[in-house]
Short mmCIF file of N, CA, C and O in Angstrom, two decimals:
data_model
loop_
_atom_site.label_atom_id
_atom_site.label_comp_id
_atom_site.label_asym_id
_atom_site.label_seq_id
_atom_site.Cartn_x
_atom_site.Cartn_y
_atom_site.Cartn_z
N MET A 160 102.74 161.19 72.68
CA MET A 160 101.80 161.36 73.63
C MET A 160 100.98 162.89 73.10
O MET A 160 101.91 163.43 73.23
N ILE A 161 99.94 162.71 73.27
CA ILE A 161 99.29 163.81 73.18
C ILE A 161 98.56 164.67 74.45
O ILE A 161 97.74 163.84 75.06
N TYR A 162 98.80 165.77 74.64
CA TYR A 162 98.21 166.64 76.11
C TYR A 162 97.57 167.75 75.30
O TYR A 162 98.35 168.39 74.24
N THR A 163 96.26 167.76 75.71
CA THR A 163 95.80 169.06 75.57
C THR A 163 95.15 170.26 76.43
O THR A 163 94.77 169.56 77.70
N ILE A 164 95.55 171.32 76.32
CA ILE A 164 95.24 172.30 77.30
C ILE A 164 93.62 173.21 76.67
O ILE A 164 94.07 174.11 75.57
N SER A 165 93.07 173.14 77.34
CA SER A 165 91.83 174.21 77.32
C SER A 165 91.25 175.12 77.90
O SER A 165 91.61 174.92 79.46
N THR A 166 90.71 176.00 77.72
CA THR A 166 90.01 177.04 78.19
C THR A 166 88.61 176.74 79.02
O THR A 166 88.13 175.65 78.31
N ILE A 167 88.43 176.85 80.05
CA ILE A 167 87.18 176.42 80.40
C ILE A 167 85.50 177.01 79.90
O ILE A 167 84.87 176.76 79.48
N GLU A 168 86.12 178.19 79.78
CA GLU A 168 85.20 179.18 79.10
C GLU A 168 84.54 179.48 77.75
O GLU A 168 83.79 179.10 76.98
N VAL A 169 85.68 179.86 77.02
CA VAL A 169 86.02 180.16 75.71
C VAL A 169 85.93 178.78 74.82
O VAL A 169 85.71 178.68 73.98
N GLY A 170 86.45 177.75 75.24
CA GLY A 170 86.87 176.45 74.68
C GLY A 170 88.24 176.61 73.90
O GLY A 170 88.06 175.69 72.90
N GLU A 171 89.16 177.71 74.13
CA GLU A 171 90.12 177.59 73.40
C GLU A 171 91.28 176.10 73.46
O GLU A 171 91.21 175.77 74.71
N THR A 172 91.49 175.35 72.53
CA THR A 172 92.28 174.26 72.71
C THR A 172 93.61 174.35 72.38
O THR A 172 93.70 174.79 71.30
N ILE A 173 94.49 174.01 72.97
CA ILE A 173 96.29 173.71 72.32
C ILE A 173 96.57 172.67 72.45
O ILE A 173 96.08 171.94 74.03
N VAL A 174 97.33 172.05 71.50
CA VAL A 174 97.27 170.52 71.76
C VAL A 174 99.17 170.54 71.35
O VAL A 174 99.65 170.71 70.53
N LEU A 175 99.34 169.37 72.53
CA LEU A 175 100.97 169.38 72.50
C LEU A 175 101.30 168.00 72.48
O LEU A 175 100.79 167.10 72.92
N ASN A 176 102.35 167.82 71.56
CA ASN A 176 102.79 166.44 71.49
C ASN A 176 104.10 166.51 72.21
O ASN A 176 105.30 166.80 71.84
N ILE A 177 103.82 165.35 73.16
CA ILE A 177 105.11 165.09 74.18
C ILE A 177 105.72 164.13 73.89
O ILE A 177 105.30 163.00 73.52
N ASP A 178 107.03 164.58 74.06
CA ASP A 178 108.02 163.19 73.52
C ASP A 178 108.28 162.55 74.64
O ASP A 178 108.49 161.04 74.19
N ARG A 179 108.22 162.48 75.65
CA ARG A 179 108.16 161.43 76.62
C ARG A 179 107.45 161.62 77.74
O ARG A 179 106.82 162.56 78.21
N GLU A 180 106.93 160.35 78.43
CA GLU A 180 106.07 160.48 79.40
C GLU A 180 106.68 161.09 80.75
O GLU A 180 107.70 160.76 81.42
N PRO A 181 105.84 162.12 81.40
CA PRO A 181 106.43 162.82 82.53
C PRO A 181 106.47 161.57 83.80
O PRO A 181 105.90 160.64 83.63
N THR A 182 107.44 162.42 84.72
CA THR A 182 107.19 161.14 85.97
C THR A 182 106.04 161.22 86.63
O THR A 182 105.30 162.24 86.54
N LYS A 183 105.70 160.28 87.31
CA LYS A 183 104.36 160.08 88.01
C LYS A 183 104.96 160.64 89.69
O LYS A 183 105.82 159.99 90.15
N GLU A 184 104.21 161.90 90.54
CA GLU A 184 105.18 162.03 91.39
C GLU A 184 103.21 162.41 92.22
O GLU A 184 102.85 163.70 91.84
N ASN A 185 103.41 162.40 93.51
CA ASN A 185 102.47 162.84 94.64
C ASN A 185 103.30 163.02 96.09
O ASN A 185 104.16 162.03 96.14
N THR A 186 102.39 163.61 96.71
CA THR A 186 102.94 163.34 98.42
C THR A 186 101.82 163.10 99.10
O THR A 186 100.27 163.41 98.68
N ARG A 187 101.92 162.75 100.03
CA ARG A 187 100.81 161.83 101.32
C ARG A 187 100.71 163.58 101.94
O ARG A 187 101.78 163.80 101.85
N ARG A 188 99.47 163.43 102.87
CA ARG A 188 98.85 164.44 103.56
C ARG A 188 99.51 164.03 105.14
O ARG A 188 98.79 163.37 105.58
N LEU A 189 100.78 164.22 105.48
CA LEU A 189 101.29 163.93 106.73
C LEU A 189 101.21 164.65 107.25
O LEU A 189 102.00 166.19 107.22
N SER A 190 101.37 164.62 109.11
CA SER A 190 101.74 165.85 110.01
C SER A 190 102.62 164.69 111.02
O SER A 190 102.25 164.01 111.14
N ARG A 191 103.47 165.54 111.86
CA ARG A 191 104.23 164.71 112.81
C ARG A 191 104.14 165.86 113.87
O ARG A 191 104.70 167.05 113.74
N THR A 192 103.92 165.31 115.06
CA THR A 192 103.90 165.83 116.12
C THR A 192 105.18 165.16 117.37
O THR A 192 104.53 164.23 117.58
N ALA A 193 105.80 165.91 117.59
CA ALA A 193 106.70 165.32 119.11
C ALA A 193 105.94 165.04 120.14
O ALA A 193 104.87 165.91 120.59
N THR A 194 106.22 164.17 121.03
CA THR A 194 105.52 163.59 122.00
C THR A 194 106.54 164.14 123.28
O THR A 194 107.98 163.90 122.83
N LEU A 195 106.32 163.76 124.62
CA LEU A 195 106.93 164.11 125.67
C LEU A 195 107.77 162.74 125.89
O LEU A 195 109.02 163.14 126.44
N ASP A 196 107.85 161.54 125.19
CA ASP A 196 108.44 160.94 125.78
C ASP A 196 109.99 160.69 124.49
O ASP A 196 110.76 159.93 124.68
N GLY A 197 109.73 161.61 124.10
CA GLY A 197 110.75 161.97 122.65
C GLY A 197 110.95 160.85 121.16
O GLY A 197 111.34 161.34 120.41
N GLY A 198 109.41 160.67 121.29
CA GLY A 198 109.32 159.91 119.83
C GLY A 198 108.39 161.16 119.32
O GLY A 198 108.37 162.28 119.31
N ALA A 199 107.54 160.29 118.33
CA ALA A 199 106.23 161.60 117.62
C ALA A 199 105.23 160.67 117.05
O ALA A 199 105.55 159.22 117.16
N VAL A 200 104.51 161.63 116.85
CA VAL A 200 102.99 160.83 116.43
C VAL A 200 102.61 161.29 114.70
O VAL A 200 102.84 162.26 115.03
N ILE A 201 102.45 160.50 113.85
CA ILE A 201 102.42 160.82 112.63
C ILE A 201 101.33 160.43 112.24
O ILE A 201 100.76 159.41 112.65
N THR A 202 100.44 161.53 111.84
CA THR A 202 99.06 161.49 111.14
C THR A 202 99.17 161.18 109.69
O THR A 202 99.58 162.42 109.02
N ASP A 203 98.75 160.33 109.02
CA ASP A 203 98.59 160.19 107.55
C ASP A 203 97.29 160.20 107.36
O ASP A 203 96.47 159.49 107.62
N SER A 204 97.02 161.40 106.50
CA SER A 204 95.44 161.53 106.09
C SER A 204 95.57 161.54 104.52
O SER A 204 94.68 162.01 103.70
N GLY A 205 96.49 160.88 104.01
CA GLY A 205 95.83 160.02 102.72
C GLY A 205 97.00 160.94 101.38
O GLY A 205 97.40 161.77 101.93
N TRP A 206 96.13 161.01 100.47
CA TRP A 206 96.54 161.63 99.13
C TRP A 206 95.59 162.07 98.50
O TRP A 206 94.28 161.75 98.65
N THR A 207 95.78 163.03 97.12
CA THR A 207 94.88 163.51 96.43
C THR A 207 95.50 164.51 95.17
O THR A 207 96.66 164.53 95.77
N ASP A 208 94.65 164.29 94.41
CA ASP A 208 95.26 164.42 93.04
C ASP A 208 95.42 166.06 93.02
O ASP A 208 96.40 166.79 92.42
N ALA A 209 94.98 166.92 94.05
CA ALA A 209 94.95 167.97 94.26
C ALA A 209 96.35 168.38 95.05
O ALA A 209 97.03 169.86 94.92
N ASP A 210 97.09 167.44 95.26
CA ASP A 210 98.52 167.94 96.12
C ASP A 210 99.78 167.93 94.65
O ASP A 210 100.57 168.08 95.30
N ARG A 211 99.28 167.09 93.45
CA ARG A 211 100.13 167.35 92.46
C ARG A 211 100.16 168.67 91.44
O ARG A 211 99.48 169.43 91.59
N THR A 212 101.67 168.37 91.05
CA THR A 212 101.70 169.39 89.81
C THR A 212 102.39 168.51 88.69
O THR A 212 103.29 167.94 89.33
N LEU A 213 102.11 168.62 88.13
CA LEU A 213 102.01 167.66 86.32
C LEU A 213 103.51 169.00 85.80
O LEU A 213 102.88 170.11 85.52
N GLU A 214 104.55 168.04 85.47
CA GLU A 214 105.42 168.85 84.95
C GLU A 214 105.94 168.01 83.23
O GLU A 214 106.06 166.85 83.39
N PHE A 215 105.93 168.73 82.35
CA PHE A 215 106.23 168.21 81.16
C PHE A 215 106.80 169.05 80.43
O PHE A 215 106.43 170.51 80.39
N THR A 216 107.24 168.43 79.11
CA THR A 216 107.75 169.56 78.33
C THR A 216 107.32 168.77 76.80
O THR A 216 107.17 168.07 76.80
N ALA A 217 107.35 170.05 75.72
CA ALA A 217 106.84 169.61 74.48
C ALA A 217 108.35 170.06 73.50
O ALA A 217 108.80 171.15 73.85
N MET A 218 108.40 169.75 72.65
CA MET A 218 110.06 169.81 71.88
C MET A 218 109.23 170.30 70.73
O MET A 218 108.62 169.76 69.78
N ARG A 219 110.18 171.06 69.78
CA ARG A 219 109.84 171.38 68.28
C ARG A 219 108.28 171.86 68.14
O ARG A 219 108.11 171.32 67.00
N MET A 220 108.20 172.84 68.69
CA MET A 220 106.53 173.31 68.83
C MET A 220 106.28 174.11 67.63
O MET A 220 107.46 175.16 67.84
N PRO A 221 105.53 174.67 66.91
CA PRO A 221 105.31 175.84 65.84
C PRO A 221 105.23 176.72 66.81
O PRO A 221 104.68 176.93 67.45
N GLU A 222 105.79 177.72 66.42
CA GLU A 222 105.47 179.33 66.68
C GLU A 222 104.14 179.49 66.83
O GLU A 222 104.06 180.23 68.29
N GLU A 223 103.01 179.29 66.29
CA GLU A 223 101.53 179.68 66.47
C GLU A 223 101.53 179.07 68.04
O GLU A 223 100.63 179.82 68.64
N THR A 224 101.76 177.77 68.10
CA THR A 224 100.97 177.19 69.43
C THR A 224 101.99 177.69 70.42
O THR A 224 101.22 177.95 71.64
N ARG A 225 103.22 177.69 70.21
CA ARG A 225 104.07 178.89 71.90
C ARG A 225 103.21 180.01 71.69
O ARG A 225 102.96 179.89 72.90
N GLU A 226 102.98 181.03 70.70
CA GLU A 226 102.43 182.20 71.05
C GLU A 226 100.93 182.03 71.51
O GLU A 226 100.37 182.95 72.35
N ASN A 227 99.95 180.89 70.97
CA ASN A 227 98.82 180.82 71.76
C ASN A 227 98.78 180.64 73.15
O ASN A 227 98.25 180.82 74.10
N LEU A 228 99.77 179.49 73.53
CA LEU A 228 99.96 179.29 74.99
C LEU A 228 100.41 179.93 75.79
O LEU A 228 99.71 180.57 76.81
N TRP A 229 101.08 181.13 75.18
CA TRP A 229 101.84 182.44 76.17
C TRP A 229 100.40 182.90 76.16
O TRP A 229 100.09 183.60 77.77
N ALA A 230 99.74 183.71 75.22
CA ALA A 230 98.34 184.54 75.16
C ALA A 230 97.86 183.68 76.32
O ALA A 230 96.87 184.26 77.33
N MET A 231 97.27 182.29 76.45
CA MET A 231 96.71 181.58 77.30
C MET A 231 96.77 181.57 78.57
O MET A 231 96.43 182.08 79.78
N PHE A 232 98.21 181.63 78.82
CA PHE A 232 98.81 181.97 80.52
C PHE A 232 98.65 183.06 80.66
O PHE A 232 98.26 183.05 81.80
N ARG A 233 98.49 183.81 79.93
CA ARG A 233 98.40 185.46 80.43
C ARG A 233 97.37 186.00 81.04
O ARG A 233 96.90 186.74 81.71
N LYS A 234 96.31 185.33 79.93
CA LYS A 234 95.16 185.69 80.24
C LYS A 234 93.82 185.06 80.73
O LYS A 234 92.90 185.28 81.60
N GLU A 235 94.24 183.42 80.98
CA GLU A 235 93.32 182.70 81.86
C GLU A 235 94.07 181.91 83.09
O GLU A 235 95.02 182.00 83.31
N SER A 236 93.16 182.10 83.74
CA SER A 236 93.52 181.36 85.34
C SER A 236 93.24 180.24 85.40
O SER A 236 94.55 179.07 85.63
N ARG A 237 92.04 179.29 85.53
CA ARG A 237 91.73 177.99 85.66
C ARG A 237 91.67 177.45 84.15
O ARG A 237 90.84 178.13 83.14
N VAL A 238 92.19 176.65 83.82
CA VAL A 238 92.08 175.63 82.28
C VAL A 238 91.86 174.30 82.85
O VAL A 238 92.30 173.79 84.04
N ASN A 239 91.56 173.62 81.52
CA ASN A 239 91.72 171.88 81.64
C ASN A 239 93.25 171.69 81.02
O ASN A 239 93.31 171.93 79.88
N LEU A 240 93.48 170.41 81.77
CA LEU A 240 94.41 169.81 80.87
C LEU A 240 93.88 168.24 80.49
O LEU A 240 93.57 167.56 81.95
N ALA A 241 94.00 167.38 79.34
CA ALA A 241 93.63 166.21 78.96
C ALA A 241 95.03 165.48 78.75
O ALA A 241 95.44 165.86 78.00
N CYS A 242 95.29 164.28 79.60
CA CYS A 242 96.34 163.59 79.11
C CYS A 242 96.35 161.95 79.37
O CYS A 242 94.89 161.68 79.76
N PRO A 243 97.37 161.40 78.97
CA PRO A 243 97.16 159.85 79.27
C PRO A 243 96.28 159.56 80.80
O PRO A 243 95.69 158.44 80.94
N GLU A 244 96.51 160.21 82.02
CA GLU A 244 96.39 159.95 83.19
C GLU A 244 94.80 160.28 83.38
O GLU A 244 94.40 160.15 84.28
N GLY A 245 94.41 161.02 82.10
CA GLY A 245 93.12 161.60 82.64
C GLY A 245 92.49 163.35 82.37
O GLY A 245 93.51 163.94 81.88
N VAL A 246 91.61 163.73 83.03
CA VAL A 246 91.39 165.20 82.72
C VAL A 246 91.42 165.68 83.89
O VAL A 246 90.89 165.32 84.85
N PHE A 247 91.94 167.06 84.36
CA PHE A 247 92.47 167.73 85.19
C PHE A 247 91.99 169.21 85.20
O PHE A 247 92.09 169.84 84.34
N ALA A 248 91.44 169.73 85.89
CA ALA A 248 91.06 171.14 85.77
C ALA A 248 92.10 172.03 87.02
O ALA A 248 92.47 170.98 87.70
N GLY A 249 92.82 172.64 86.66
CA GLY A 249 93.84 173.06 87.59
C GLY A 249 94.52 174.54 86.99
O GLY A 249 93.49 175.44 86.25
N TYR A 250 95.53 174.83 86.96
CA TYR A 250 96.41 176.49 86.93
C TYR A 250 97.61 176.16 86.29
O TYR A 250 98.43 175.43 86.60
N LEU A 251 98.04 176.97 85.07
CA LEU A 251 99.16 177.17 84.73
C LEU A 251 100.23 177.74 85.89
O LEU A 251 99.94 178.85 85.39
N GLN A 252 100.81 177.11 86.35
CA GLN A 252 101.49 177.50 87.47
C GLN A 252 102.78 178.31 86.90
O GLN A 252 103.21 179.19 87.07
N ARG A 253 103.55 177.62 85.83
CA ARG A 253 104.47 177.97 85.19
C ARG A 253 104.70 177.74 83.69
O ARG A 253 104.66 176.25 83.24
N ILE A 254 105.29 178.53 83.13
CA ILE A 254 105.53 178.09 81.61
C ILE A 254 106.60 178.80 81.14
O ILE A 254 107.16 179.91 81.69
N ARG A 255 107.63 177.77 80.42
CA ARG A 255 109.06 178.39 79.99
C ARG A 255 108.86 177.61 78.60
O ARG A 255 108.73 176.84 78.17
N ILE A 256 109.63 179.05 77.59
CA ILE A 256 109.63 178.50 76.22
C ILE A 256 110.86 179.42 75.75
O ILE A 256 111.28 180.15 76.09
N ALA A 257 111.47 178.30 75.30
CA ALA A 257 113.17 178.41 74.94
C ALA A 257 113.32 177.68 73.64
O ALA A 257 113.10 176.68 73.16
N GLY A 258 113.39 178.91 72.51
CA GLY A 258 113.20 178.37 71.43
C GLY A 258 112.03 177.87 70.70
O GLY A 258 111.07 178.21 71.21
N ALA A 259 111.91 176.53 70.42
CA ALA A 259 111.06 176.01 69.88
C ALA A 259 110.40 174.63 70.83
O ALA A 259 109.52 174.39 70.77
N ASN A 260 111.01 175.12 71.96
CA ASN A 260 110.51 173.88 73.33
C ASN A 260 109.50 174.86 74.40
O ASN A 260 110.24 175.76 74.86
N ILE A 261 109.14 174.02 75.05
CA ILE A 261 108.18 174.44 75.96
C ILE A 261 108.02 173.62 77.13
O ILE A 261 108.01 172.73 77.11
N ALA A 262 108.21 174.13 77.99
CA ALA A 262 108.29 173.65 79.75
C ALA A 262 107.13 173.96 80.48
O ALA A 262 106.62 175.43 80.68
N ILE A 263 106.24 173.12 81.30
CA ILE A 263 105.28 173.83 81.56
C ILE A 263 104.56 173.03 82.88
O ILE A 263 105.20 171.64 83.14
N SER A 264 104.58 173.57 84.27
CA SER A 264 104.13 173.06 85.29
C SER A 264 102.54 173.70 85.74
O SER A 264 101.89 174.62 85.57
N PHE A 265 101.76 172.34 85.75
CA PHE A 265 100.21 172.52 85.89
C PHE A 265 99.78 172.18 87.11
O PHE A 265 100.05 170.70 87.43
N MET A 266 99.58 172.94 87.90
CA MET A 266 98.95 172.44 89.07
C MET A 266 97.21 172.08 89.53
O MET A 266 96.59 172.82 88.97
N VAL A 267 97.50 170.71 89.74
CA VAL A 267 96.01 170.29 89.92
C VAL A 267 95.32 170.85 90.99
O VAL A 267 95.58 171.11 91.99
N HIS A 268 93.82 171.13 90.55
CA HIS A 268 92.82 171.68 91.15
C HIS A 268 92.31 170.15 91.54
O HIS A 268 91.70 170.06 93.02
N GLU A 269 91.43 169.30 91.00
CA GLU A 269 91.30 168.20 90.96
C GLU A 269 91.13 167.45 89.96
O GLU A 269 91.44 168.00 88.36
N LYS A 270 90.99 166.22 89.65
CA LYS A 270 90.53 165.39 88.54
C LYS A 270 89.22 165.31 88.24
O LYS A 270 88.36 164.71 88.78
N LEU A 271 88.73 165.41 86.64
CA LEU A 271 87.56 165.66 86.13
C LEU A 271 87.15 163.87 85.90
O LEU A 271 85.86 163.66 85.98
N THR A 272 88.17 163.01 85.52
CA THR A 272 88.00 161.85 84.96
C THR A 272 88.77 160.59 85.95
O THR A 272 90.19 161.38 85.45
#
């Protein structure tokens, strides 16, 4: 599975080959208010892609790719992520590079496609 991370202004692109599909996960926008009779009122405001954090790993990545990703993380705030689920604008929240392996947490701001 191919994922690409690209900067918005300069157009720099990093291609990652993901060995396995990440878990799909999201939350609903719920709030709970206690009532005087001991119960509760729950308000469901639905869900949005902006509530998601996509986490994935890439194995056996070349050193040049790892260095480029580290540089992108340090100098870019908002980036685009293209993956099988679509194209997302968001932020590289966390990157972990261990040897030739990369783990990424991408905080979604909006789904572009």
